[in-house]
Coordinates of C-alpha atoms in Angstrom, one line a residue:
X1 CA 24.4 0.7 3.6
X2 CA 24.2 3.6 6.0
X3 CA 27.0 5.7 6.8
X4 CA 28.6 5.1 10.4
X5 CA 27.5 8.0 12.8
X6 CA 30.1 9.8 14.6
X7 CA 29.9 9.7 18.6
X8 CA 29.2 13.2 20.4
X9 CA 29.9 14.5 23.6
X10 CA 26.7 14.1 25.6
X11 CA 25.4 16.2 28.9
X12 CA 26.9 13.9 31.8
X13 CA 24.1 14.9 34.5
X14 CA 21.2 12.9 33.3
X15 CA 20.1 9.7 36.1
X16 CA 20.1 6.3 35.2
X17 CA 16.1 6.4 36.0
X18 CA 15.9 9.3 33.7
X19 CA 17.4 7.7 31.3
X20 CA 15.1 4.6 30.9
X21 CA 12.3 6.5 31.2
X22 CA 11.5 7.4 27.2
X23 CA 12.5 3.5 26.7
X24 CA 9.9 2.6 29.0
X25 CA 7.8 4.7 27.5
X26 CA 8.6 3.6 24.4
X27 CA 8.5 -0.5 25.1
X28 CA 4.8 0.5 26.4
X29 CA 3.2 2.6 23.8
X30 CA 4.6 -0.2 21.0
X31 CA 3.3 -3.1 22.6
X32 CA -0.5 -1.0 22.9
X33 CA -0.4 0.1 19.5
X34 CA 0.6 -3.8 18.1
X35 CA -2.3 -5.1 20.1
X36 CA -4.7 -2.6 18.6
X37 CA -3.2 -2.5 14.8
X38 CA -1.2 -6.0 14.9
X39 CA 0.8 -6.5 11.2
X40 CA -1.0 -3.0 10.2
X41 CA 1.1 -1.5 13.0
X42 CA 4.0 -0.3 10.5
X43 CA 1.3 1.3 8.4
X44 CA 1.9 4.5 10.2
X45 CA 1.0 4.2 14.0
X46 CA 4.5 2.6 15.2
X47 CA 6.1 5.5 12.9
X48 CA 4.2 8.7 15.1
X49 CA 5.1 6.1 18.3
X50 CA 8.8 6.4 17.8
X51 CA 7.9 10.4 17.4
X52 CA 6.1 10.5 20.7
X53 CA 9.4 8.5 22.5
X54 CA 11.1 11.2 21.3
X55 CA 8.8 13.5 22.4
X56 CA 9.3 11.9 26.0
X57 CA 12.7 12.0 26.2
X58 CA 12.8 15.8 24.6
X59 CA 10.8 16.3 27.8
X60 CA 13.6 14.3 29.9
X61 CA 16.0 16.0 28.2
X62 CA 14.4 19.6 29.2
X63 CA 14.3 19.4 32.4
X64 CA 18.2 18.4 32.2
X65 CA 18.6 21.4 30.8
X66 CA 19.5 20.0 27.8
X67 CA 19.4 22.6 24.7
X68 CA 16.3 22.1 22.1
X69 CA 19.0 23.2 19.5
X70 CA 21.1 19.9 20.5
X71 CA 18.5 17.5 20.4
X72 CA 17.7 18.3 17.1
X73 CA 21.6 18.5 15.8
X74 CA 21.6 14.4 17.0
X75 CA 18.6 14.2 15.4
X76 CA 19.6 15.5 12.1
X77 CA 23.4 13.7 12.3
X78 CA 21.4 10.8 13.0
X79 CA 19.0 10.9 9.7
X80 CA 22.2 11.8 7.5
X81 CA 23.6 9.0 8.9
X82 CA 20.7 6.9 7.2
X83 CA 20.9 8.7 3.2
X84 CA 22.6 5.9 2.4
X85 CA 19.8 3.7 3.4
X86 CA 17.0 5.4 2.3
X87 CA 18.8 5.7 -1.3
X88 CA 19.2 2.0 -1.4
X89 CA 15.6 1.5 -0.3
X90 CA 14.6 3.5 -3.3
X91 CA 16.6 1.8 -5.5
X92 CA 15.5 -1.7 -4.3
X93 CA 11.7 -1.0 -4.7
X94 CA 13.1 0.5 -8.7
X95 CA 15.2 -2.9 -9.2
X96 CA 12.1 -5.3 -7.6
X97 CA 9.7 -3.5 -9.9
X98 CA 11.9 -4.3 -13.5
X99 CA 13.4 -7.4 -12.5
X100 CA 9.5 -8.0 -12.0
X101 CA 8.4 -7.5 -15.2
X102 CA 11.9 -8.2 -17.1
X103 CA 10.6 -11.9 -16.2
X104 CA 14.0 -11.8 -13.5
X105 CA 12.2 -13.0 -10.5
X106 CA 9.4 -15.3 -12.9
X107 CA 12.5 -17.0 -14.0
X108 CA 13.9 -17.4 -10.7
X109 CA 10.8 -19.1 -9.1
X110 CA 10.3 -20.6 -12.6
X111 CA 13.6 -22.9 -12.3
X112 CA 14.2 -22.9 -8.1
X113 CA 10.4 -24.4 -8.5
X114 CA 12.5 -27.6 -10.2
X115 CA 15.5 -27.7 -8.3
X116 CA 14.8 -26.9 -4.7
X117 CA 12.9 -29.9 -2.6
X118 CA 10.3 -28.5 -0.5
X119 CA 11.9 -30.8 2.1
X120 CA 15.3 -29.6 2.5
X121 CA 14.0 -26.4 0.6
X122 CA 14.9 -24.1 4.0
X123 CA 18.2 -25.5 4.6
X124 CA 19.0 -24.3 1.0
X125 CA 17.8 -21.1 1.7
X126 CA 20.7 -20.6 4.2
X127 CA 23.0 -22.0 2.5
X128 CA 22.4 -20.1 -0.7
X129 CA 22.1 -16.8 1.3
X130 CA 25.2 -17.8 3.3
X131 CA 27.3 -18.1 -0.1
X132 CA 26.2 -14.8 -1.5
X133 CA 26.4 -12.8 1.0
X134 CA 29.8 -14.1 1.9
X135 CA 30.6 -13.1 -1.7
X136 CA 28.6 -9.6 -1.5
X137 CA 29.8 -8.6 1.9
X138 CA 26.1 -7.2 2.3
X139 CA 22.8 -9.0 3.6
X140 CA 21.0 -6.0 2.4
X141 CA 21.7 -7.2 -1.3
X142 CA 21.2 -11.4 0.0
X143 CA 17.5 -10.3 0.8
X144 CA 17.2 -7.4 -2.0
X145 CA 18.1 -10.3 -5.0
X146 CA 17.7 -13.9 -4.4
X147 CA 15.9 -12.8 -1.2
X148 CA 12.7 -12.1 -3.0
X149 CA 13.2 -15.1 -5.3
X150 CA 13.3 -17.4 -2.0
X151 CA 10.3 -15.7 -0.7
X152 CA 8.3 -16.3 -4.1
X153 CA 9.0 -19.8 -4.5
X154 CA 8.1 -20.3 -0.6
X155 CA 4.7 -19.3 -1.5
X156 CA 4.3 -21.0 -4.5
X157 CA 5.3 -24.4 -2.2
X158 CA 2.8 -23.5 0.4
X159 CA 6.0 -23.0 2.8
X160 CA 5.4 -20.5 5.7
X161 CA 7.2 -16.8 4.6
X162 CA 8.1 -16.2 8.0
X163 CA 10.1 -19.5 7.7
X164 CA 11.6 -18.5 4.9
X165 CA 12.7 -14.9 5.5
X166 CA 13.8 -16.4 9.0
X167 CA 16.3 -18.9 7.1
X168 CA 17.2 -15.8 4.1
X169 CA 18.1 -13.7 6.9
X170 CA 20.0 -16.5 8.6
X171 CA 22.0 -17.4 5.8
X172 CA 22.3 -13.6 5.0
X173 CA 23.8 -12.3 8.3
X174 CA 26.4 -15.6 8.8
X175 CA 27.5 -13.4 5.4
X176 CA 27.8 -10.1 7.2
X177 CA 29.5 -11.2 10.1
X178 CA 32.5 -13.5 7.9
X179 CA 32.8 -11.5 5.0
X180 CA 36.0 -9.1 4.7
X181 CA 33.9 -7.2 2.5
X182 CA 31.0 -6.8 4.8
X183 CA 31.4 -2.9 6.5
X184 CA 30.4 -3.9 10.2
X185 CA 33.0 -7.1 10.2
X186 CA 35.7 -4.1 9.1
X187 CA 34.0 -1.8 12.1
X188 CA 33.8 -4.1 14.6
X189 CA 37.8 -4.7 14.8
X190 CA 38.4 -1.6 14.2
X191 CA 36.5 -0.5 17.5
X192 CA 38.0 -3.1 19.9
X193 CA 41.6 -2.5 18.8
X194 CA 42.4 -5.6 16.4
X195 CA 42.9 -6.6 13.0
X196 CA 40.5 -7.8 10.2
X197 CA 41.7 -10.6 9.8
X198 CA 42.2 -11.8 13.6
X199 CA 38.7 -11.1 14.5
X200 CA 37.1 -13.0 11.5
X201 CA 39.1 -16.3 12.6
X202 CA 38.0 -15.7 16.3
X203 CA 34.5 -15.4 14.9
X204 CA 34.2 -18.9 13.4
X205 CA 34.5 -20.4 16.8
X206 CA 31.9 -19.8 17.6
X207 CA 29.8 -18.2 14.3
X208 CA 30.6 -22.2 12.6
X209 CA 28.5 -23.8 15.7
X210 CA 26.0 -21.5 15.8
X211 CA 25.0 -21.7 11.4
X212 CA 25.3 -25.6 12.3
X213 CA 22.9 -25.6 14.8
X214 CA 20.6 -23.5 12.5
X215 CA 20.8 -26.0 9.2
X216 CA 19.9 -28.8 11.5
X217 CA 16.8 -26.8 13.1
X218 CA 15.8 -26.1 9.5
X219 CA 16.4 -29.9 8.0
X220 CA 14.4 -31.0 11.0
X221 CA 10.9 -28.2 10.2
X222 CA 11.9 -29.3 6.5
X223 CA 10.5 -33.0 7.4
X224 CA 8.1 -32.0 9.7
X225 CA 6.3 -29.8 7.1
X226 CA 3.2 -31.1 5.2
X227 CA 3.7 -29.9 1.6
X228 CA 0.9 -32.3 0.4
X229 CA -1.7 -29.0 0.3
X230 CA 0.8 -26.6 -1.8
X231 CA 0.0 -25.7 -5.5
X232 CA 0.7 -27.9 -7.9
X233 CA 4.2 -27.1 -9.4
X234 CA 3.2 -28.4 -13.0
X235 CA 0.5 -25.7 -13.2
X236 CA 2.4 -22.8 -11.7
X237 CA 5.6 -23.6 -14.3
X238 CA 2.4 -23.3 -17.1
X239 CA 1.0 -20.4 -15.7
X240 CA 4.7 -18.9 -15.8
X241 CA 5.3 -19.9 -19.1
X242 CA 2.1 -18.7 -20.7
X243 CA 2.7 -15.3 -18.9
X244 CA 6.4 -14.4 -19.6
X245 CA 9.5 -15.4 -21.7
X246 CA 11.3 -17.2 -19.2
X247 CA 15.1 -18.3 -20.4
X248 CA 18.2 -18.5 -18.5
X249 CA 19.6 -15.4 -20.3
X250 CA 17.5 -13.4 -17.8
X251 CA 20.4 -14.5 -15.3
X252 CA 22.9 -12.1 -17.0
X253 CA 21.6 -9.1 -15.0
X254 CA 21.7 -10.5 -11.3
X255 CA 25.2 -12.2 -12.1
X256 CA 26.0 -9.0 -13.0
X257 CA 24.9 -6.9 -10.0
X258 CA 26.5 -10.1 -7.9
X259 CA 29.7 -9.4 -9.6
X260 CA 29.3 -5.6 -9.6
X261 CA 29.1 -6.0 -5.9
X262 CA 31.9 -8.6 -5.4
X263 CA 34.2 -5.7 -7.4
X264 CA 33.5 -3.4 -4.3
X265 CA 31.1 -1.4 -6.7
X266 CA 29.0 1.0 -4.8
X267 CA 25.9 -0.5 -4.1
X268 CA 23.9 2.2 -5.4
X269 CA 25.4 1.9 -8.8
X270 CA 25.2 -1.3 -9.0
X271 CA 21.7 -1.5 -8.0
X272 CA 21.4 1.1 -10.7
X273 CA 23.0 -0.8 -12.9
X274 CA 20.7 -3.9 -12.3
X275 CA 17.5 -1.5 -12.8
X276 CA 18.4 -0.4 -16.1
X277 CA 19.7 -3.5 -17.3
X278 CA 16.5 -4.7 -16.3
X279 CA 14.5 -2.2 -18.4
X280 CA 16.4 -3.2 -21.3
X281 CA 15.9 -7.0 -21.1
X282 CA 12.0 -6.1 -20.5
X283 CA 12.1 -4.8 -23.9
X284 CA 14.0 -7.6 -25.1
X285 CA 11.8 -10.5 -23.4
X286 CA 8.8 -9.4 -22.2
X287 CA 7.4 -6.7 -24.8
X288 CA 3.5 -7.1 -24.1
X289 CA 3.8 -7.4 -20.2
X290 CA 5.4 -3.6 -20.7
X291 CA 2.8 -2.3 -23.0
X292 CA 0.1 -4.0 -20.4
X293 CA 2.2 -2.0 -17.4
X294 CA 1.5 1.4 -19.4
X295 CA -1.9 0.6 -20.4
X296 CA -1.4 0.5 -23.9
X297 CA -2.1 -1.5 -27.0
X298 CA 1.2 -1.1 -28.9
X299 CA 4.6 -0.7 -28.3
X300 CA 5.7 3.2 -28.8
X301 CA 8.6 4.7 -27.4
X302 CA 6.2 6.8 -25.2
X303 CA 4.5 3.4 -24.3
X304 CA 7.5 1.7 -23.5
X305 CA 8.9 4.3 -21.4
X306 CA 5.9 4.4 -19.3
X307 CA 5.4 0.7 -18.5
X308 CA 9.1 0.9 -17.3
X309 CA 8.7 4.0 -15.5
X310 CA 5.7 2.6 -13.9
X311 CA 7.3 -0.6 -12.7
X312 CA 10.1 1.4 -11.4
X313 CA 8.2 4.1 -9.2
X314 CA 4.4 2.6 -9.2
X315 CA 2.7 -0.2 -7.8
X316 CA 2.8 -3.4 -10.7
X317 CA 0.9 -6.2 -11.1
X318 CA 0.7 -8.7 -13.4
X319 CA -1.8 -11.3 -14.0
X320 CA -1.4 -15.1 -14.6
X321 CA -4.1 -17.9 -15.0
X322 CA -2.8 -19.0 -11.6
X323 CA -4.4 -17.0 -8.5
X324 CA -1.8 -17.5 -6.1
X325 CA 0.9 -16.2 -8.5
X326 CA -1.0 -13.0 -9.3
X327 CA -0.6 -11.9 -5.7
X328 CA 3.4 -12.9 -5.5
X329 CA 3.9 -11.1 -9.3
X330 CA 3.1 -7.4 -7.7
X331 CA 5.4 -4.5 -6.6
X332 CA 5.2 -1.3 -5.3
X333 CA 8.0 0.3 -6.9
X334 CA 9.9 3.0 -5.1
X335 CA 6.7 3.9 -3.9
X336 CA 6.3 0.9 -1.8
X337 CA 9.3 1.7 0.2
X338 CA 8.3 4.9 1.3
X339 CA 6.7 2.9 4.9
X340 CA 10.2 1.5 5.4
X341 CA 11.6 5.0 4.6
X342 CA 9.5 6.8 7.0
X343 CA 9.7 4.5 10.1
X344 CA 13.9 4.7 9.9
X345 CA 13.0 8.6 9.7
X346 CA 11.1 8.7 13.1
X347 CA 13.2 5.9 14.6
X348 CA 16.4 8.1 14.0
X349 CA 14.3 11.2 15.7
X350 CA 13.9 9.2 18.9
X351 CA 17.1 7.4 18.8
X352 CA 18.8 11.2 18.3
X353 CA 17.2 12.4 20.7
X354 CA 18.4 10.0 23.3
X355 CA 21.5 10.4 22.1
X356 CA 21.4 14.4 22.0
X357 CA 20.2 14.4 26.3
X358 CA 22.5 11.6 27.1
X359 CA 20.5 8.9 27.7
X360 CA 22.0 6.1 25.5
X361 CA 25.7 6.8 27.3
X362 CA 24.5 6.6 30.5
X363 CA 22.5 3.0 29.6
X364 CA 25.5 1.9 28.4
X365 CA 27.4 3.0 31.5
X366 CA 25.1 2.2 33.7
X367 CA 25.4 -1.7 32.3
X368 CA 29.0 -1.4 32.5
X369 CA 29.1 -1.2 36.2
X370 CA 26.9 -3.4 36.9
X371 CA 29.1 -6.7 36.1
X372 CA 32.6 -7.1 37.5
X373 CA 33.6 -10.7 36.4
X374 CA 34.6 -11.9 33.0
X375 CA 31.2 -13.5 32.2
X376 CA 29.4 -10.1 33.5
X377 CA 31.8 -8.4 31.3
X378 CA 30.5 -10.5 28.0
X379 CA 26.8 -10.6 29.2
X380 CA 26.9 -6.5 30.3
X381 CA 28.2 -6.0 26.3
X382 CA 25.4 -8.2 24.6
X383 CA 22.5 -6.6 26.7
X384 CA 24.2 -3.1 25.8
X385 CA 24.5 -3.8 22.1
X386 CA 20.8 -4.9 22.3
X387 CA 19.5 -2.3 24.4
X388 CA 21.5 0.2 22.1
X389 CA 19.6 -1.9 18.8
X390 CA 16.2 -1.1 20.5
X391 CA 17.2 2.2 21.7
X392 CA 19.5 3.8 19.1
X393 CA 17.5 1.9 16.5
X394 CA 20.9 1.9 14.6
X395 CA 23.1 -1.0 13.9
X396 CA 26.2 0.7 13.5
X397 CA 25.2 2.9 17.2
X398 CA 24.9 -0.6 18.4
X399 CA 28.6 -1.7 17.5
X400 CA 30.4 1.7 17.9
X401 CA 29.0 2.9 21.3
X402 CA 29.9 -0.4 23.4
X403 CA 32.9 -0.7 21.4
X404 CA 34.2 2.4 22.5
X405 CA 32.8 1.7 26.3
X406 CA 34.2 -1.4 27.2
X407 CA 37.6 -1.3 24.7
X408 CA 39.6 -0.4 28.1
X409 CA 37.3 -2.7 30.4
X410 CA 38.7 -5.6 28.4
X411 CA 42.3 -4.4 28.3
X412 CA 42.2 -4.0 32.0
X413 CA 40.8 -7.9 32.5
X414 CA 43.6 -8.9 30.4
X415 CA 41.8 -9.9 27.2
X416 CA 42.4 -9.9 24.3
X417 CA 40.5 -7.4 22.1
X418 CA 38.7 -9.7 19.4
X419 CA 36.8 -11.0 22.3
X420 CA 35.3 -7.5 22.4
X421 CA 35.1 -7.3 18.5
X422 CA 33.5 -10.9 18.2
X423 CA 30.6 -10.2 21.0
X424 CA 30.0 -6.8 19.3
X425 CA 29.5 -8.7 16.0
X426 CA 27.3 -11.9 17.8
X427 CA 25.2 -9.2 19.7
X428 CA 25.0 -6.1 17.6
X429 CA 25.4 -7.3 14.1
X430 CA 22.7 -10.0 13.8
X431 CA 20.0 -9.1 16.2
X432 CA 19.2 -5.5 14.9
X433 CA 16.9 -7.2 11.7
X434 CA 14.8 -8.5 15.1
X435 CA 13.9 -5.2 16.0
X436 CA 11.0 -3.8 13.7
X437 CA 12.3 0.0 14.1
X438 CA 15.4 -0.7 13.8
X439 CA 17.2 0.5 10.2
X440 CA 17.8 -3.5 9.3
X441 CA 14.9 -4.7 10.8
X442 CA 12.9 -2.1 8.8
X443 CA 14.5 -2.6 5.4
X444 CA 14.9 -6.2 5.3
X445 CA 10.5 -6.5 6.3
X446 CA 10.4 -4.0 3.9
X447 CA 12.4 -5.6 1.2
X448 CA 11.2 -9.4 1.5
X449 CA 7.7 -8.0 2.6
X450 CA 7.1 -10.3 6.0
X451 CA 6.9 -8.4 9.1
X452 CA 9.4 -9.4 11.7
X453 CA 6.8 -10.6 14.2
X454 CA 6.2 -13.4 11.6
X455 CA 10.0 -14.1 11.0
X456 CA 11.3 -13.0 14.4
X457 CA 10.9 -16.8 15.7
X458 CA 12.4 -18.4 12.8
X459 CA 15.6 -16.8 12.7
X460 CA 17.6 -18.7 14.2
X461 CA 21.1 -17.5 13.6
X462 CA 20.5 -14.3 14.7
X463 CA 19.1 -14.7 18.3
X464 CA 21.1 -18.1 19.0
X465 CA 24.4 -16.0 18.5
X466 CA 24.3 -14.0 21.4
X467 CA 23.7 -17.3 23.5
X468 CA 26.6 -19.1 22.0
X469 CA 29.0 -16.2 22.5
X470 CA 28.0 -16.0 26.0
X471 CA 28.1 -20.0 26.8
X472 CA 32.0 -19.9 25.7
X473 CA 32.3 -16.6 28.3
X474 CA 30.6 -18.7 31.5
X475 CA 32.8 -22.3 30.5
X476 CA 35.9 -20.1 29.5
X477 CA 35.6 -21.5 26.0
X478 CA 38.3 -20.4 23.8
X479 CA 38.1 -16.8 25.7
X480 CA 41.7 -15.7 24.4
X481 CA 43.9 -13.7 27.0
X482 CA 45.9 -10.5 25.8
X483 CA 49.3 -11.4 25.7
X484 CA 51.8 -9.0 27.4
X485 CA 54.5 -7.6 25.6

């Protein structure tokens, strides 16, 4: 995951007006450029967009008198802050390309084929993404493992992707926000001034009601879909079978990673560690799919180093007598992260840049005086983390900036602090994967390979939370007051 950006002092002179002005700007140039490019928008066009919002508020930012030199210090503190990202990127496009033609993910559709239902099929998908990323402490590794599973066996059902990624990610972020492992449930507390432990039992009041609500959505679309057009399953398991060495002894190396992960391994290493497993059980179990993946007619040691080299850094595709599978068994390597990789770039050049002339503090400031009772103090927090999510394009920005803001607010209406730490995580946390520039909004499309305009309406978790945190601020739900000492 991305390291946690440090706040700077920022020039206090810059207007409100001024301020909005590159994010108007911004909102306006996007929604052209999706009309004119529509899914092929994150192609490249959205990427030199987010360049020419930071162009605008460079300009905003001038006549401030705001330093050039600054600007681009934010900028670069606020691409550093992403290495971690862009490493992990890499490494997921290595680890999709060998567990690809290791006969990992084959396997995984293989046997999910026979044990999900296509009815309750997107129900399981939370519920299995909810248990490991719980375990994990990371949604990034829910989406990067049995994330792309999910999505494959989806398509070989006929379900909708965009269903299915909106039910992974779901599942995925209830993980983030209750795991003691996950790194923003361990920032958020640590912002609003409580304890780890305190904030993650505040955060099932309303976190419990809100994953509810979403099985039940998904149970219902689960009956309301019509399955009676999907592929038959009998010839897909064939055209599996005839293609790769599917046996349950593939599992070893994504129980592995799980557990790797689940030991607070780095998850570089242990996405490393899954990559090269991988290689070796490609050898092992699918010896002719390597030699096909370097072109060659017999297995050499130069031959089998450059099918798995290929896989790992190359586009790979592998044919089966099934169409529809031919399309679902491809990757693009490391290679195919590189549009993921370059839209966080030039999303953390604008959001740097409105950090560098001011213009994210004063938003948040701005929104800070603009509510005065307890429910404008909750509702001025969510719309700040999610203007920050658009703006900063960061979700960590998102949770430390408010966090910081309103920490004293809170104090001084006498509550206590997890209600700050529990909105940060309800607002911030979940809704920065529904923002396409955002870092988690571009990995996670990136990773599971749906654009978040086709999931964007199907995750449920993630945009009901901020309505269920605020419904308990306007009835007074469980809204717990700080007790004086």
């Amino acid at each position: 995951m991305p390291q946690t950006p440090k706040p700077t002092s920022v020039p206090k002179n810059i207007s409100i007006l001024q301020a909005l002005i590159p994010v108007i700007a911004l909102i306006a140039m996007l929604a052209f450029n999706v009309v004119v490019y529509g899914d092929d928008a994150l192609s490249g066009s959205n990427q030199f967009i987010l360049l020419m919002g930071g162009a605008v508020a460079a300009l905003v930012g001038a006549a401030n008198k705001v330093s050039f030199n600054n600007m681009v210090e934010e900028v670069a503190k606020n691409i550093k802050s992403t290495t971690g990202a862009i490493l992990i990127l890499l490494m997921v496009g290595a680890l999709a390309g060998t567990w690809l033609i290791s006969g990992i993910i084959p396997a995984m559709i293989y046997y999910g084929l026979q044990v999900l239902n296509p009815t309750f099929f997107l129900a399981a998908c939370v519920v299995i993404c909810s248990v490991i990323s719980v375990a994990t402490g990371s949604s990034w590794t829910t989406s990067a493992t049995v994330g792309i599973a999910l999505i494959g066996i989806a398509e070989a059902l006929g379900i909708p992707v965009g269903m299915t990624a909106g039910a992974i990610l779901s599942g995925a972020y209830f993980g983030d926000k209750m795991s003691p492992l996950s790194d923003t449930t361990n920032l958020a507390p640590a912002m609003a001034g409580t304890d780890l432990f305190t904030h993650i039992r505040y955060m099932m009041l309303t976190t419990v009601p809100t994953i509810i609500v979403t099985l039940l959505i998904f149970v219902i679309i689960g009956f309301t879909l019509d399955t009676s057009g999907s592929p038959n399953t009998e010839t897909i398991l064939a055209a599996i079978q005839n293609s790769f060495t599917i046996s349950p002894w593939l599992f070893i190396v994504p129980a592995l990673v799980i557990i790797l992960i689940i030991k607070k391994t780095p998850p570089l290493i242990s996405l490393l560690i899954g990559t090269l497993l991988a290689a070796i059980f490609a050898l092992i179990f699918q010896p002719e799919i390597v030699m096909q993946n370097a072109n060659s007619t017999s297995l050499t040691i130069q031959s089998a180093y450059q099918g798995i080299m290929n896989a790992i850094t190359t586009d790979t595709a592998i044919e089966t007598s099934n169409k529809a599978l031919n399309d679902l068994f491809s990757s693009g390597g490391m290679a195919g992260m590189l549009n993921t990789i370059w839209l966080i770039i030039c999303a953390m050049v604008f959001g740097g840049i409105m950090d560098g002339i001011g213009a994210l503090a004063k938003i948040s400031e701005a929104l800070l005086n603009l509510f005065h009772t307890t429910f404008g103090l909750f509702t001025s927090t969510v719309i700040s983390c999610l203007a920050l999510n658009i703006t900063a394009s960061d979700q960590y920005l998102s949770i430390v900036v408010p966090g910081k803001m309103f920490a004293k607010a809170y104090k001084d209406k006498g509550l206590a602090p997890e209600n700050l730490s529990r909105t940060l995580e309800d607002s911030a946390t979940v809704t920065s994967v529904l923002v396409p520039w955002n870092t988690c909004g571009a990995y996670h499309s990136g990773v599971l390979g749906v654009p978040v305009a086709q999931y964007f309406g199907y995750a449920f978790f993630n945009y009901l939370s901020p309505f269920t945190t605020l419904l308990f601020a306007a009835f007074h739900i469980k809204i717990k007051q700080l007790v004086k000492k």
